[in-house]
Coordinates of C-alpha atoms in Angstrom, one line a residue:
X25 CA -180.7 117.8 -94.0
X26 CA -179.4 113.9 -94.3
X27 CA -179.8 111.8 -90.9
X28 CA -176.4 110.8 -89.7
X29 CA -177.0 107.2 -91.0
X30 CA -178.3 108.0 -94.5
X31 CA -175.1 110.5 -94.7
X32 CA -173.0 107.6 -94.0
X33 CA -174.5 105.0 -96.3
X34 CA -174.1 107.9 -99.2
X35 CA -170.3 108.0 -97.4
X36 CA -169.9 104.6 -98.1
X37 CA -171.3 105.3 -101.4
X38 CA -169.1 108.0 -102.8
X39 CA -166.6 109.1 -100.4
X40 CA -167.1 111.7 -97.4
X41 CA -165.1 114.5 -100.4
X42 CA -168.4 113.3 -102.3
X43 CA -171.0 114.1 -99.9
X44 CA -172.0 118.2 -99.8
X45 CA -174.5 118.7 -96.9
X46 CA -173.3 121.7 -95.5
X47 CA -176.1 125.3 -95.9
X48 CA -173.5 127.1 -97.9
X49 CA -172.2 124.3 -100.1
X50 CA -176.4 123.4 -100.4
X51 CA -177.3 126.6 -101.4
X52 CA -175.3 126.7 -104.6
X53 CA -177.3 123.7 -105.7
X54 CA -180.9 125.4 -104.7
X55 CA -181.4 127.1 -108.1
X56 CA -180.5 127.3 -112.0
X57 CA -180.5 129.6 -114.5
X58 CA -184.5 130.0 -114.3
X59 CA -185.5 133.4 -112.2
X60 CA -187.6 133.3 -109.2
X61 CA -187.0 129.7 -108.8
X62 CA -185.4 128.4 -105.7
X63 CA -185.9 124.9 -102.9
X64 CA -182.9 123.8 -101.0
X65 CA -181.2 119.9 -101.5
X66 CA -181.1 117.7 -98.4
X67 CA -177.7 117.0 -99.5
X68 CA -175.7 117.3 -103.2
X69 CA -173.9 114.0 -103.9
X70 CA -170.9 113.8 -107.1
X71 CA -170.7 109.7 -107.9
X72 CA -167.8 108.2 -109.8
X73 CA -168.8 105.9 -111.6
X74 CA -172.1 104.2 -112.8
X75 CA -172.0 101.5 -110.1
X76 CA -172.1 104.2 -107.6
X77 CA -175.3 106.3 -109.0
X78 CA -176.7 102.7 -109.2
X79 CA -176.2 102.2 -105.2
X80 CA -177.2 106.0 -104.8
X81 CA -180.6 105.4 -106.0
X82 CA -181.4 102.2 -104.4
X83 CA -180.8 104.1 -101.3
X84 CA -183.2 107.0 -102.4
X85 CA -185.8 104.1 -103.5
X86 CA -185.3 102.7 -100.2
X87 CA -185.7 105.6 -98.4
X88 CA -188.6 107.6 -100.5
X89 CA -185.8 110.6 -101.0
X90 CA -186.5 112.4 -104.1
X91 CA -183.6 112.8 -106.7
X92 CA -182.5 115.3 -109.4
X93 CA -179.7 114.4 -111.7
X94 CA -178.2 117.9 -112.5
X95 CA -175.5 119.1 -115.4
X96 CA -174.6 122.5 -115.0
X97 CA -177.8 124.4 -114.0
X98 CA -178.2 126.6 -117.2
X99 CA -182.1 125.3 -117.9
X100 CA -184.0 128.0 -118.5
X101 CA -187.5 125.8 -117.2
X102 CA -187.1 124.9 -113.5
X103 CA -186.0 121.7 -114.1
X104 CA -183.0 121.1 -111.9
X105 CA -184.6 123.3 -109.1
X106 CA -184.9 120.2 -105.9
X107 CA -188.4 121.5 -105.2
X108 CA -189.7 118.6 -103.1
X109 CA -185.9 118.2 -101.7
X110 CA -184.0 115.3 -101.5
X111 CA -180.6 114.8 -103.3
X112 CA -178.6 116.5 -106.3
X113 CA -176.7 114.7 -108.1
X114 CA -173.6 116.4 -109.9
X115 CA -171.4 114.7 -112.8
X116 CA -168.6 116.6 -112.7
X117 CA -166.1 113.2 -112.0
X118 CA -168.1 111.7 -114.7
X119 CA -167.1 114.5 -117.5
X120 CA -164.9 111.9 -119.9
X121 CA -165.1 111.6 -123.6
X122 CA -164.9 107.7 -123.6
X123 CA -164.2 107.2 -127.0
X124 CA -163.7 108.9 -130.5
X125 CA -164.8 105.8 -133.0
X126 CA -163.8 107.1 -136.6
X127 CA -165.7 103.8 -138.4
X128 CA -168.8 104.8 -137.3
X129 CA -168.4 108.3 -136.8
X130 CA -169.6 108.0 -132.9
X131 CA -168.8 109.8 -129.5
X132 CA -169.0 107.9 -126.7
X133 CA -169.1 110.5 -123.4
X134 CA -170.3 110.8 -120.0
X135 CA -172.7 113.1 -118.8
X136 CA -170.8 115.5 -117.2
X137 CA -168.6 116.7 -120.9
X138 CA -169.2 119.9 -121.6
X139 CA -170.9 120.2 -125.0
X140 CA -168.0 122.7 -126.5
X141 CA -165.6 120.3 -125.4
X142 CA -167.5 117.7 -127.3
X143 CA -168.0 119.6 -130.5
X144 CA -163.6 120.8 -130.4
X145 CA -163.4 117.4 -129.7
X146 CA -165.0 116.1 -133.3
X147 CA -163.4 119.0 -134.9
X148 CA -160.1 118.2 -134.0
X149 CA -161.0 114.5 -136.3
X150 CA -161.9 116.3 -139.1
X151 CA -165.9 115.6 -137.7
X152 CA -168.8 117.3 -136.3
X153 CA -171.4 117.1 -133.4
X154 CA -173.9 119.6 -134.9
X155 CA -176.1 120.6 -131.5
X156 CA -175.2 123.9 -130.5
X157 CA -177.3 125.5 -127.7
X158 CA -176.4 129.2 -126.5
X159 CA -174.9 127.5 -123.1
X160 CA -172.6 125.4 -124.6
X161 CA -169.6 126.6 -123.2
X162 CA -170.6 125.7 -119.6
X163 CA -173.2 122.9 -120.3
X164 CA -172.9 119.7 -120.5
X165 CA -174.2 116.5 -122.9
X166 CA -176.5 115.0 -119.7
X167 CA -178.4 118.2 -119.3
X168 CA -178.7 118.4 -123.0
X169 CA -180.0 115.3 -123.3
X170 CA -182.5 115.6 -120.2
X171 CA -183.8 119.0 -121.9
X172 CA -183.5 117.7 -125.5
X173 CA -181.6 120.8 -126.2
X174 CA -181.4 123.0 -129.7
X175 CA -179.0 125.3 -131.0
X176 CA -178.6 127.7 -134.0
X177 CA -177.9 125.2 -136.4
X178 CA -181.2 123.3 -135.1
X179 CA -183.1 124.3 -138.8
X180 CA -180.5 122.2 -140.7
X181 CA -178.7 119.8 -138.7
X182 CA -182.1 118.8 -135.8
X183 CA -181.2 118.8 -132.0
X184 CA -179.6 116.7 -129.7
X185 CA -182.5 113.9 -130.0
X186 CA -181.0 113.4 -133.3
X187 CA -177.6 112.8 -132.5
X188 CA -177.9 110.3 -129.8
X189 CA -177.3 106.9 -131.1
X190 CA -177.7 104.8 -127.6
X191 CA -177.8 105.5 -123.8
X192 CA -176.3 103.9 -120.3
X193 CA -179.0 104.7 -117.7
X194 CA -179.8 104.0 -113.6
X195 CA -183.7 103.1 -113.7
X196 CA -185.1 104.0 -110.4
X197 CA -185.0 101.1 -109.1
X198 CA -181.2 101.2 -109.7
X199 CA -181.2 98.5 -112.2
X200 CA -178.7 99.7 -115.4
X201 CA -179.6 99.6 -118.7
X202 CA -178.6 99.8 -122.3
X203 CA -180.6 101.2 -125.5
X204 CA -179.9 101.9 -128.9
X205 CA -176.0 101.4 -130.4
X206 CA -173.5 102.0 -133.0
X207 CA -176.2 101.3 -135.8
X208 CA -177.4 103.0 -138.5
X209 CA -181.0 100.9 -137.9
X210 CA -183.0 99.7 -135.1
X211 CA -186.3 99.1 -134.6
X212 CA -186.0 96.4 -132.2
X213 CA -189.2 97.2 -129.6
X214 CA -190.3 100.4 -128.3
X215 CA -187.4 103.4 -128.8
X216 CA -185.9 104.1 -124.8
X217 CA -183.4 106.1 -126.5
X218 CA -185.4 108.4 -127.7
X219 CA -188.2 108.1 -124.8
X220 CA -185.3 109.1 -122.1
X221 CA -183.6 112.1 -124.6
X222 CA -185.9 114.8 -123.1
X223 CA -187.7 113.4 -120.3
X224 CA -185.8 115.5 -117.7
X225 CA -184.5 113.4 -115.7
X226 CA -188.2 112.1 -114.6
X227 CA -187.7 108.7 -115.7
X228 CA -183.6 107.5 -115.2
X229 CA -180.1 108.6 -114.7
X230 CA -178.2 108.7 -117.9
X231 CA -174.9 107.9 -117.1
X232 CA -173.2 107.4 -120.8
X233 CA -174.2 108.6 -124.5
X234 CA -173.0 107.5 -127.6
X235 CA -173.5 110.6 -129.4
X236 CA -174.0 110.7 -133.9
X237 CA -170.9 112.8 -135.8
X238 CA -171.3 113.6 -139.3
X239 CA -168.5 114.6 -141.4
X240 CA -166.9 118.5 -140.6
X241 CA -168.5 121.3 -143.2
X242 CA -165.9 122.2 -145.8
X243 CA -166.5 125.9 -145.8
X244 CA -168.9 128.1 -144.0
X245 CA -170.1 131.6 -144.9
X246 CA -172.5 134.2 -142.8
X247 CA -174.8 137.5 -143.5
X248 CA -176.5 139.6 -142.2
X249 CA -179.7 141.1 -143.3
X250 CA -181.6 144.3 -142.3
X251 CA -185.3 145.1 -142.5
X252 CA -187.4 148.1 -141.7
X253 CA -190.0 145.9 -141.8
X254 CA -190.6 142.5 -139.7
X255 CA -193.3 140.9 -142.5
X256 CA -190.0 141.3 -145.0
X257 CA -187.9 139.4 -142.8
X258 CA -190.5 137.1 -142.4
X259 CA -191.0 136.6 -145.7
X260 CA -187.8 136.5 -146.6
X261 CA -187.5 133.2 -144.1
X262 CA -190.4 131.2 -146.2
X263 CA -189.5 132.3 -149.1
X264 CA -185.7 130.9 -148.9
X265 CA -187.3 127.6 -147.8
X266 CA -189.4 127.3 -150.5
X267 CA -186.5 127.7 -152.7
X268 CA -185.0 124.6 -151.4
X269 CA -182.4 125.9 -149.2
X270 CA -181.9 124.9 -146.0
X271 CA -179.5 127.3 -144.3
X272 CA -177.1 125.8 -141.2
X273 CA -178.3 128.7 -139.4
X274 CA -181.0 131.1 -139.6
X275 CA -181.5 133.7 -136.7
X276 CA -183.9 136.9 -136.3
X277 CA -183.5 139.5 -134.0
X278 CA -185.7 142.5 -133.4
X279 CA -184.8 146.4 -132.9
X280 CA -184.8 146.2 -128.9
X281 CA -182.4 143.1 -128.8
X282 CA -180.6 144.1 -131.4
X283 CA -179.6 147.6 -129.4
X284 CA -178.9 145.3 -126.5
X285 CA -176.5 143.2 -128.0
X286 CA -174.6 145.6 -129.5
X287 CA -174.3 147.8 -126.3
X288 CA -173.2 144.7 -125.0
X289 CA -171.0 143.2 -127.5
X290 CA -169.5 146.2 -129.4
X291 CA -169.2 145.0 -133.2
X292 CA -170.9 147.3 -134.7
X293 CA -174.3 146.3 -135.4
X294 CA -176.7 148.6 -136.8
X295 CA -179.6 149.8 -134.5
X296 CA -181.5 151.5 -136.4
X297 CA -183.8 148.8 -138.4
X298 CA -186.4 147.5 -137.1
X299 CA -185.1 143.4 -137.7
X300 CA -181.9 141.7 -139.0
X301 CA -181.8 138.3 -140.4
X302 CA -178.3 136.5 -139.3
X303 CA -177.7 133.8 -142.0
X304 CA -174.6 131.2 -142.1
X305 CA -174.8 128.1 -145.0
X306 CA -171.9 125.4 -144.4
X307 CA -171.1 122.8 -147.2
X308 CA -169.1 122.2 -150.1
X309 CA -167.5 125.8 -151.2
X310 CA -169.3 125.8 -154.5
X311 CA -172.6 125.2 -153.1
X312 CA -172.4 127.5 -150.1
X313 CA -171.7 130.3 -152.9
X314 CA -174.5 129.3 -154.3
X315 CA -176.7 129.6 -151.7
X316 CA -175.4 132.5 -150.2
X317 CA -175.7 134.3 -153.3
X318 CA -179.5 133.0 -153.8
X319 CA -180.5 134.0 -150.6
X320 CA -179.3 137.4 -150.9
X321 CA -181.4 138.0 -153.9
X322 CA -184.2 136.6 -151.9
X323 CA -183.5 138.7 -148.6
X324 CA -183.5 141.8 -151.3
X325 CA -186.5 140.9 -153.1
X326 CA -188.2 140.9 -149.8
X327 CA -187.0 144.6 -149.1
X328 CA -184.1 144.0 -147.0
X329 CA -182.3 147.3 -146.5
X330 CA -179.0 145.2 -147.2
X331 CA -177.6 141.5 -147.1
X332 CA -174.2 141.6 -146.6
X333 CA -172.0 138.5 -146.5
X334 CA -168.9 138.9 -143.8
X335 CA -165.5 139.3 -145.7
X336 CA -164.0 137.1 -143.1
X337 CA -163.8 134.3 -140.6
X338 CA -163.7 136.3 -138.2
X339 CA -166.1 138.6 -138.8
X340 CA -168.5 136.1 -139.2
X341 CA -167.9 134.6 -135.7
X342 CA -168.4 137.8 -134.2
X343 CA -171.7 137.9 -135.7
X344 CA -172.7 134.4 -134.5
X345 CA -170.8 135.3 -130.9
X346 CA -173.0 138.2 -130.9
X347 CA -176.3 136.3 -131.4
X348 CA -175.2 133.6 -129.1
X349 CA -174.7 136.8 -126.3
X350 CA -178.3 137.9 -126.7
X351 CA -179.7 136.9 -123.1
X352 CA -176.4 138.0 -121.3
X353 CA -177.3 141.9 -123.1
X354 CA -180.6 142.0 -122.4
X355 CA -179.6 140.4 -118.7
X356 CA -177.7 144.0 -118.5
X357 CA -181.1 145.7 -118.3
X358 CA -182.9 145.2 -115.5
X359 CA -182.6 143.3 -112.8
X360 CA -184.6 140.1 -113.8
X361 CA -184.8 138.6 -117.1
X362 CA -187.3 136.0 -118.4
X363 CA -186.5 134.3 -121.4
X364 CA -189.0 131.8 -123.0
X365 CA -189.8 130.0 -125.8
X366 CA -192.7 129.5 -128.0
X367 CA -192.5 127.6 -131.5
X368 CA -194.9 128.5 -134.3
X369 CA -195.1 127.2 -137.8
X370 CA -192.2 129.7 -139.9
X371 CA -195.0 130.7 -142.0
X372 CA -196.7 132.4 -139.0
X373 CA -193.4 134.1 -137.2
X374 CA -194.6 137.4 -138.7
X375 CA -197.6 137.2 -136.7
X376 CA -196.3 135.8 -133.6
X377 CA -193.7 138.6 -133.7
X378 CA -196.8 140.9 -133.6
X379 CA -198.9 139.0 -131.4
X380 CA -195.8 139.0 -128.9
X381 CA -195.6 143.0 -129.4
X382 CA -199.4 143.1 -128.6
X383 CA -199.1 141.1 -125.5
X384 CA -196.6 143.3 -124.1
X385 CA -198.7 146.7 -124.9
X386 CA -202.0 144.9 -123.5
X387 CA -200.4 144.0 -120.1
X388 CA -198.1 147.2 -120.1
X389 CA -194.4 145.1 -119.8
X390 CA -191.4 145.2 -121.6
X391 CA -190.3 142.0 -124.2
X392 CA -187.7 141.5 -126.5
X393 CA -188.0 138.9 -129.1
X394 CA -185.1 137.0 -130.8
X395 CA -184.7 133.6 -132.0
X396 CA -184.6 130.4 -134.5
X397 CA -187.0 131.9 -137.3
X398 CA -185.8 129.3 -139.7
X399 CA -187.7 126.7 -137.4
X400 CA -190.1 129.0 -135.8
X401 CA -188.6 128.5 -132.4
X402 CA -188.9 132.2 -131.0
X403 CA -187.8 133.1 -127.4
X404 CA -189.4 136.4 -126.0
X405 CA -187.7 138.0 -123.4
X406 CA -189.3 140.0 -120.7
X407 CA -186.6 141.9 -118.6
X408 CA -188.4 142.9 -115.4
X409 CA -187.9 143.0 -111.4
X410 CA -189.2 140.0 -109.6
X411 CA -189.0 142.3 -106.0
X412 CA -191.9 144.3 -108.5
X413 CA -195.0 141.9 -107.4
X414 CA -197.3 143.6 -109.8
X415 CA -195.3 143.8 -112.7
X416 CA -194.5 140.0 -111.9
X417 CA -198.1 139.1 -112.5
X418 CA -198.4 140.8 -115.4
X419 CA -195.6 139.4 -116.7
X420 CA -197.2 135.8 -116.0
X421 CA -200.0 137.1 -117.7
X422 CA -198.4 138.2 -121.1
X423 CA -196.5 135.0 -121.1
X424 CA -199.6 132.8 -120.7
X425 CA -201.0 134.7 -123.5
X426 CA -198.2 134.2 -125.6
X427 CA -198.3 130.4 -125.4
X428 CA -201.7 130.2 -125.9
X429 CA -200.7 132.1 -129.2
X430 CA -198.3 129.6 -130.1
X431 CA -201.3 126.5 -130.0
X432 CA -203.4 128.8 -131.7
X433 CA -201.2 129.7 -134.9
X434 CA -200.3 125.6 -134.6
X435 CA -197.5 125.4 -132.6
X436 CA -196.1 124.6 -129.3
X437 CA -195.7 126.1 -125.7
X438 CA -191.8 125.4 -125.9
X439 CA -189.4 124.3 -128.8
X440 CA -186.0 123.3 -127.0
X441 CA -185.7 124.4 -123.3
X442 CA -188.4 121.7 -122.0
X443 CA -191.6 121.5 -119.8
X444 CA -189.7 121.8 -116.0
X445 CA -191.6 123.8 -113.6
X446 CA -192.0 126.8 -115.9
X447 CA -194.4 125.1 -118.5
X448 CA -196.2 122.5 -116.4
X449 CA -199.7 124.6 -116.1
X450 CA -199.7 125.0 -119.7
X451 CA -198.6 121.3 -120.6
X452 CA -202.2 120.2 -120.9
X453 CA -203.3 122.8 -123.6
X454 CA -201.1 121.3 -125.7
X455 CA -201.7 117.5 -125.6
X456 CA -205.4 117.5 -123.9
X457 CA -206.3 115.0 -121.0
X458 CA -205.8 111.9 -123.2
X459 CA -202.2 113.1 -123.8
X460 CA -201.7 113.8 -119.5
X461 CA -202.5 110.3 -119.1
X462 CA -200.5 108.5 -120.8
X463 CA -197.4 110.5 -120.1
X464 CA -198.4 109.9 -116.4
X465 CA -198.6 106.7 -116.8
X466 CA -195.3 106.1 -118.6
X467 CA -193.9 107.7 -115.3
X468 CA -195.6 105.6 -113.2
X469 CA -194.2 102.4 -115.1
X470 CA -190.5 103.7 -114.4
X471 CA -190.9 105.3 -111.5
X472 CA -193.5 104.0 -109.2
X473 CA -192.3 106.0 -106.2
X474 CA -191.6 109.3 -107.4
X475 CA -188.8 109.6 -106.9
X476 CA -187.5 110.6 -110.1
X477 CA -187.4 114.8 -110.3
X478 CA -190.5 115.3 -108.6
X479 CA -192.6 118.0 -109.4
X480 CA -191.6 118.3 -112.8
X481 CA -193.6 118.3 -116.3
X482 CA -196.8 117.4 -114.3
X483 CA -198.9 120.4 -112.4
X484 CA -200.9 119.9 -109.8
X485 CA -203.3 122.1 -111.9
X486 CA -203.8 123.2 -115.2
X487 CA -204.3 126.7 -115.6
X488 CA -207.6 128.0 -117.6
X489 CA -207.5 128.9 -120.9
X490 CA -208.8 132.3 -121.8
X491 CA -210.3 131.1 -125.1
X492 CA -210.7 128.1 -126.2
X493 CA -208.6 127.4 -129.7
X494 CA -209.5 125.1 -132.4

């Protein structure tokens, strides 16, 4: 809980309507969308303009009081959990698109927009703001950027990283700053704009993004292909690179999430292969014919049971809708759900797939696997109980085996939903001591008091590798 004089400095600050210190009003603030993740806010501020997250943190520096900037809590790593206390800081009066600039097909927002709004928004110009994650209805563009978020149209289009062209930001020492711009190049000195997309909110506050549109797809189409057989699919997902097509989306499920969904969604999705490939291609008419009709024959070749392209608009949305559903139907199951993500080369997706399955038999827990196979970005889902203590630790187990996987095939212990809390043990198997350090000492050069979303990205202790992968 705030002292009565730091509650009235953050009074002056933001207004007493600003200022939530209450246990109820605290608790709602205490968690996020991670399970089994939970440390209570000293108080939950909502600032109005820049000036005022500005005079927030020079309190906080002031007073050692650690800080979390926070969107809408949908992060899937930890990393808006207050676990060393301190304030919460919500955006919901900063939730404005600023400006709609069709010369240089740019967005200017604040941090608190909610991604759909921002992609209906460039629609509505004839434009397009391609980053799509699952939560995008309730998410916002500051939480994407702090997570460096994906989407399913991540293999052709690249994440949010990509799209953001230049950055306000509160340093935490509450000096403001500016990066990037409206340009198409710029390589003056080291890249902030980059650095701060990802960094969780370790390292400043963004408080405005001037996001990249490109121009709106002329014509989209969408299929859906079924496999008894998951090294088909796989195949089916090099092979259709190697042909030179890159698909705006390109989506594997397998048989247990595939049940899920439909039980959940209703659309009539077939349940009894063992994976389905969900294809869309965006683009000139002529050439998303094309491509559709190319990667059908591929998707056959490959043994696909069928590749059917939807015979409507909206039949292909309720195909995407029902991919996009896939943690809320497997949520349904039990009464936790852990969904992570691992990214492996595409040419080794067959064999994480399996390796996944493995993992699950060796440590006796359930795990659903669905994902981005065009980019290799796979999220297995363990649905669980967390009151189950031993199932819990198995579950830790399989997952720690899993991401040790990932480095060992050549890939990464998470593709798009960040380090947080949830990663940190693992962070150093992926980057080595050398890699630790610097990142720890970029910190330190912004944030000399740690003050910054403590706690995050950096464990207190590796864990230890069970082998040792070259």
């Amino acid at each position: 809980m705030l002292t009565t004089k730091l509650k009235q400095k953050f009074i002056q600050i933001v207004g007493h309507e600003n200022v939530i210190d209450s246990s109820a009003g605290r608790l709602v603030y205490s968690y996020d969308a991670t399970p089994n993740f939970q440390s209570m806010p000293d108080a939950v501020l909502a600032p109005r303009n820049t000036n005022e997250v500005a005079a927030i943190i020079q309190v906080c520096r002031e007073e050692k009081i650690p800080l979390v900037p926070r969107g809408s809590g949908t992060n899937l790593c930890g990393g808006t959990v207050p676990v060393e206390g301190g304030i919460v800081l919500l955006f919901k009066h900063m939730n404005k698109i600023l400006e709609i600039d069709e010369e240089n097909l740019t967005m200017t927002v604040q941090p608190g927009a909610l991604t759909l709004e921002i992609i209906h928004a460039a629609e509505a110009n004839g434009l397009f703001y391609p980053p799509d994650p699952s939560s995008m209805k309730i998410s916002t563009i500051g939480g994407n950027i702090s997570e460096n978020s994906g989407g399913l149209r991540g293999l052709k289009y690249g994440v949010t990283r990509d799209y953001v062209l230049a950055l306000e930001a509160v340093l935490p020492n509450g000096e403001i700053i500016r990066t990037g711009g409206k340009l198409a190049k710029d390589v003056a000195g080291y890249d902030l704009t980059r650095l701060l997309v990802g960094s969780e909110g370790t390292l400043a506050v963004v408080t405005e993004a001037t996001l990249k549109l490109v121009p709106k797809p002329e014509s989209k189409q969408t299929m859906l292909a079924l496999y008894q057989d998951m090294d088909g699919a796989a195949r089916a997902v090099s092979k259709i690179i190697a042909n030179k097509i890159i698909p705006a989306t390109l989506e594997f499920l397998d048989r247990p999430t595939l049940a899920a969904v439909e039980d959940f969604a209703r659309i009539g999705l077939p349940t009894n292969v063992e994976a389905v490939l969900l294809i869309e291609q965006d683009g000139p008419p002529e050439i998303v014919d094309r491509d559709m009709k190319k990667m059908a024959e591929i998707c056959l070749s490959e043994h696909a049971v069928s590749a059917q392209i939807a015979v409507s608009a909206e039949e292909a949305e309720a195909l995407t809708t029902a991919r996009r559903s896939a943690l809320s139907a497997l949520a349904r199951l039990k009464p936790t759900t852990i969904l992570e993500d691992a990214t492996v080369p595409r040419s080794e997706i067959a064999n994480m797939v399996k390796a996944i399955n493995e993992i699950a038999f060796k440590h006796n827990v359930t795990i659903c696997t669905f994902g981005h196979a065009g980019d290799g970005n796979l999220h297995p889902t363990c649905t669980t109980d967390v009151r189950d203590h031993d199932e819990m630790e198995r579950v830790e187990a399989a997952f720690a085996d899993i991401f040790e996987k990932a480095i060992e095939l050549g890939g990464t212990i998470t593709g798009e939903h960040g380090v947080g809390l949830m990663k940190a043990p693992y962070l150093e198997w992926k980057f080595g001591e050398p890699g630790i350090s610097i990142m720890k000492a970029i910190k330190q050069a912004f944030d000399p008091d740690n003050i910054m979303n403590p706690g995050k990205i950096f464990a207190k202790e590796t864990r230890k590798r069970t082998v040792i992968s070259k």
